[in-house]
Amino acid sequence: MKKQRNMFFLLSSTFVLILATVVISDHTRDTYPRIIEAKHKCFDVEYQHLAIKTESENDENVLQKHVAFFDRNNDGVIYPWETFKGFRAIGSGILLSSVASVFINVGLSAKTRPLRQGKKCPNLLFPIEVQNIHRAKHGSDSGVYDAHGRFVPSKFEEIFHKYARSNPDALTADELDEFVKGNREPKDYGGWVGALAEWKILYYLAKDKNGLLKKDIVRGVYDGSLFVKMAEEKTNSTKKKNE
């Protein structure tokens, strides 16, 4: 409950519209960092050659995968109640899930809605159209998603190549702060707040016992696989309690 109250305060005070990228779960800090303990090779300085590559040869839209977990019926549209169910599935409490679903859908819906006669067509159900999620990207971000929502490997590797000094495969709190500040665009105050909230919340919930935000976990946020893992962990935990 204490974690949920802290998160609720942060969300309500900043009014940040957090994408599904935000990992909100009471058990994440203690459970998920132990799921992935893969070893990484040192980053090759030739990462620049990856700049024009995407995660797959068919230019798969990873940003869509990032939010697809919250499309509970797989119809390509995410309604507030689906966002709510998604947050509940990864272990978030009722209050926090409610706040997150309202902020996310109200803030992102209009940006992803198609134009009707040159104008945005409002919908009071605030649906988010998955295929247009790239239109909702905020400024001052890492650039790991390109303008079309595709994953840019060189930008992802650049995060750790440039800022992960203590450990090549993880970020400390100070390194994370430096990374967020390094992405800031002039006078993009909304982007500053959005990026700061997203990364701070992720660090708060997903850091390991040594205060490190692991590379694998960050990668899992970008492609949405982290949410699936969290949901599986919650389901297994619930089953064990009921046995």
PDB file of C-alpha atoms in Angstrom, residues 105-210:
ATOM      1  CA  ASN A 105      -6.311   7.093 -22.316  1.00  0.00           C
ATOM      2  CA  VAL A 106      -7.482  10.666 -21.924  1.00  0.00           C
ATOM      3  CA  GLY A 107      -4.053  11.971 -22.818  1.00  0.00           C
ATOM      4  CA  LEU A 108      -3.235   9.670 -25.724  1.00  0.00           C
ATOM      5  CA  SER A 109      -6.577   8.952 -27.333  1.00  0.00           C
ATOM      6  CA  ALA A 110      -6.896  12.095 -29.442  1.00  0.00           C
ATOM      7  CA  LYS A 111      -3.327  11.778 -30.725  1.00  0.00           C
ATOM      8  CA  THR A 112      -3.961   8.303 -32.074  1.00  0.00           C
ATOM      9  CA  ARG A 113      -7.442   8.890 -33.487  1.00  0.00           C
ATOM     10  CA  PRO A 114      -7.778   9.226 -37.276  1.00  0.00           C
ATOM     11  CA  LEU A 115      -8.758  12.521 -38.845  1.00  0.00           C
ATOM     12  CA  ARG A 116     -12.322  13.085 -39.993  1.00  0.00           C
ATOM     13  CA  GLN A 117     -12.614  15.776 -42.657  1.00  0.00           C
ATOM     14  CA  GLY A 118      -9.298  17.230 -41.547  1.00  0.00           C
ATOM     15  CA  LYS A 119     -10.251  17.346 -37.870  1.00  0.00           C
ATOM     16  CA  LYS A 120      -9.840  15.092 -34.899  1.00  0.00           C
ATOM     17  CA  CYS A 121     -13.003  13.208 -34.112  1.00  0.00           C
ATOM     18  CA  PRO A 122     -13.496  13.171 -30.324  1.00  0.00           C
ATOM     19  CA  ASN A 123     -14.636   9.988 -28.649  1.00  0.00           C
ATOM     20  CA  LEU A 124     -15.713  10.161 -25.026  1.00  0.00           C
ATOM     21  CA  LEU A 125     -14.729   6.531 -24.533  1.00  0.00           C
ATOM     22  CA  PHE A 126     -11.119   7.661 -25.122  1.00  0.00           C
ATOM     23  CA  PRO A 127      -9.902   4.724 -27.217  1.00  0.00           C
ATOM     24  CA  ILE A 128      -6.245   4.453 -28.157  1.00  0.00           C
ATOM     25  CA  GLU A 129      -5.638   3.067 -31.634  1.00  0.00           C
ATOM     26  CA  VAL A 130      -2.625   0.791 -31.486  1.00  0.00           C
ATOM     27  CA  GLN A 131      -1.649   1.260 -35.124  1.00  0.00           C
ATOM     28  CA  ASN A 132      -1.286   5.001 -34.554  1.00  0.00           C
ATOM     29  CA  ILE A 133       0.500   4.865 -31.207  1.00  0.00           C
ATOM     30  CA  HIS A 134       3.618   6.368 -32.776  1.00  0.00           C
ATOM     31  CA  ARG A 135       1.720   9.661 -33.069  1.00  0.00           C
ATOM     32  CA  ALA A 136       1.612   9.873 -29.277  1.00  0.00           C
ATOM     33  CA  LYS A 137       5.381   9.897 -28.782  1.00  0.00           C
ATOM     34  CA  HIS A 138       6.522  12.765 -26.566  1.00  0.00           C
ATOM     35  CA  GLY A 139       9.665  14.790 -27.093  1.00  0.00           C
ATOM     36  CA  SER A 140      12.925  14.634 -25.120  1.00  0.00           C
ATOM     37  CA  ASP A 141      12.938  10.859 -25.302  1.00  0.00           C
ATOM     38  CA  SER A 142      15.761   8.428 -25.975  1.00  0.00           C
ATOM     39  CA  GLY A 143      15.072   7.992 -29.677  1.00  0.00           C
ATOM     40  CA  VAL A 144      14.928   4.219 -29.260  1.00  0.00           C
ATOM     41  CA  TYR A 145      11.630   4.358 -31.119  1.00  0.00           C
ATOM     42  CA  ASP A 146      11.832   6.164 -34.431  1.00  0.00           C
ATOM     43  CA  ALA A 147       9.081   8.399 -35.832  1.00  0.00           C
ATOM     44  CA  HIS A 148       7.207   5.314 -37.024  1.00  0.00           C
ATOM     45  CA  GLY A 149       7.478   3.437 -33.736  1.00  0.00           C
ATOM     46  CA  ARG A 150      10.196   1.073 -34.908  1.00  0.00           C
ATOM     47  CA  PHE A 151      12.994  -0.045 -32.618  1.00  0.00           C
ATOM     48  CA  VAL A 152      16.411   1.495 -33.289  1.00  0.00           C
ATOM     49  CA  PRO A 153      19.068  -0.873 -31.860  1.00  0.00           C
ATOM     50  CA  SER A 154      21.879   1.691 -32.023  1.00  0.00           C
ATOM     51  CA  LYS A 155      19.912   4.144 -29.881  1.00  0.00           C
ATOM     52  CA  PHE A 156      19.173   1.479 -27.300  1.00  0.00           C
ATOM     53  CA  GLU A 157      22.811   0.419 -27.091  1.00  0.00           C
ATOM     54  CA  GLU A 158      23.851   4.058 -26.961  1.00  0.00           C
ATOM     55  CA  ILE A 159      22.044   4.476 -23.642  1.00  0.00           C
ATOM     56  CA  PHE A 160      24.378   2.029 -21.936  1.00  0.00           C
ATOM     57  CA  HIS A 161      27.444   2.822 -24.006  1.00  0.00           C
ATOM     58  CA  LYS A 162      27.220   6.484 -23.069  1.00  0.00           C
ATOM     59  CA  TYR A 163      25.826   6.456 -19.541  1.00  0.00           C
ATOM     60  CA  ALA A 164      26.446   3.028 -17.945  1.00  0.00           C
ATOM     61  CA  ARG A 165      29.866   3.636 -16.428  1.00  0.00           C
ATOM     62  CA  SER A 166      29.650   1.591 -13.227  1.00  0.00           C
ATOM     63  CA  ASN A 167      28.270  -1.483 -14.965  1.00  0.00           C
ATOM     64  CA  PRO A 168      28.106  -1.879 -18.766  1.00  0.00           C
ATOM     65  CA  ASP A 169      24.718  -3.590 -18.553  1.00  0.00           C
ATOM     66  CA  ALA A 170      22.908  -1.462 -16.002  1.00  0.00           C
ATOM     67  CA  LEU A 171      22.238   2.110 -14.894  1.00  0.00           C
ATOM     68  CA  THR A 172      22.617   3.584 -11.428  1.00  0.00           C
ATOM     69  CA  ALA A 173      20.271   6.297 -10.169  1.00  0.00           C
ATOM     70  CA  ASP A 174      22.793   9.027 -10.964  1.00  0.00           C
ATOM     71  CA  GLU A 175      23.486   7.621 -14.423  1.00  0.00           C
ATOM     72  CA  LEU A 176      19.773   7.458 -15.120  1.00  0.00           C
ATOM     73  CA  ASP A 177      19.395  11.119 -14.133  1.00  0.00           C
ATOM     74  CA  GLU A 178      22.238  12.063 -16.446  1.00  0.00           C
ATOM     75  CA  PHE A 179      20.656  10.075 -19.268  1.00  0.00           C
ATOM     76  CA  VAL A 180      17.253  11.746 -18.863  1.00  0.00           C
ATOM     77  CA  LYS A 181      18.816  15.216 -18.729  1.00  0.00           C
ATOM     78  CA  GLY A 182      20.933  14.442 -21.771  1.00  0.00           C
ATOM     79  CA  ASN A 183      17.805  13.818 -23.851  1.00  0.00           C
ATOM     80  CA  ARG A 184      16.123  17.110 -23.023  1.00  0.00           C
ATOM     81  CA  GLU A 185      15.133  19.323 -25.911  1.00  0.00           C
ATOM     82  CA  PRO A 186      15.027  23.113 -25.385  1.00  0.00           C
ATOM     83  CA  LYS A 187      11.754  24.345 -23.882  1.00  0.00           C
ATOM     84  CA  ASP A 188      10.107  20.940 -24.255  1.00  0.00           C
ATOM     85  CA  TYR A 189       8.798  21.068 -20.712  1.00  0.00           C
ATOM     86  CA  GLY A 190       6.080  18.502 -21.257  1.00  0.00           C
ATOM     87  CA  GLY A 191       8.606  16.064 -22.677  1.00  0.00           C
ATOM     88  CA  TRP A 192      10.959  16.714 -19.764  1.00  0.00           C
ATOM     89  CA  VAL A 193       8.308  15.840 -17.209  1.00  0.00           C
ATOM     90  CA  GLY A 194       7.047  12.851 -19.168  1.00  0.00           C
ATOM     91  CA  ALA A 195      10.491  11.338 -19.618  1.00  0.00           C
ATOM     92  CA  LEU A 196      11.502  12.000 -16.012  1.00  0.00           C
ATOM     93  CA  ALA A 197       8.362  10.384 -14.619  1.00  0.00           C
ATOM     94  CA  GLU A 198       8.571   7.337 -16.884  1.00  0.00           C
ATOM     95  CA  TRP A 199      12.186   6.556 -16.055  1.00  0.00           C
ATOM     96  CA  LYS A 200      11.957   7.388 -12.366  1.00  0.00           C
ATOM     97  CA  ILE A 201       8.957   5.132 -11.898  1.00  0.00           C
ATOM     98  CA  LEU A 202      10.624   2.337 -13.836  1.00  0.00           C
ATOM     99  CA  TYR A 203      13.772   2.687 -11.739  1.00  0.00           C
ATOM    100  CA  TYR A 204      11.810   2.820  -8.486  1.00  0.00           C
ATOM    101  CA  LEU A 205       9.997  -0.419  -9.234  1.00  0.00           C
ATOM    102  CA  ALA A 206      12.465  -2.427 -11.301  1.00  0.00           C
ATOM    103  CA  LYS A 207      15.898  -1.715  -9.829  1.00  0.00           C
ATOM    104  CA  ASP A 208      17.672  -4.656  -8.243  1.00  0.00           C
ATOM    105  CA  LYS A 209      18.927  -4.953  -4.670  1.00  0.00           C
ATOM    106  CA  ASN A 210      22.104  -3.105  -5.658  1.00  0.00           C
TER     107      ASN A 210
END
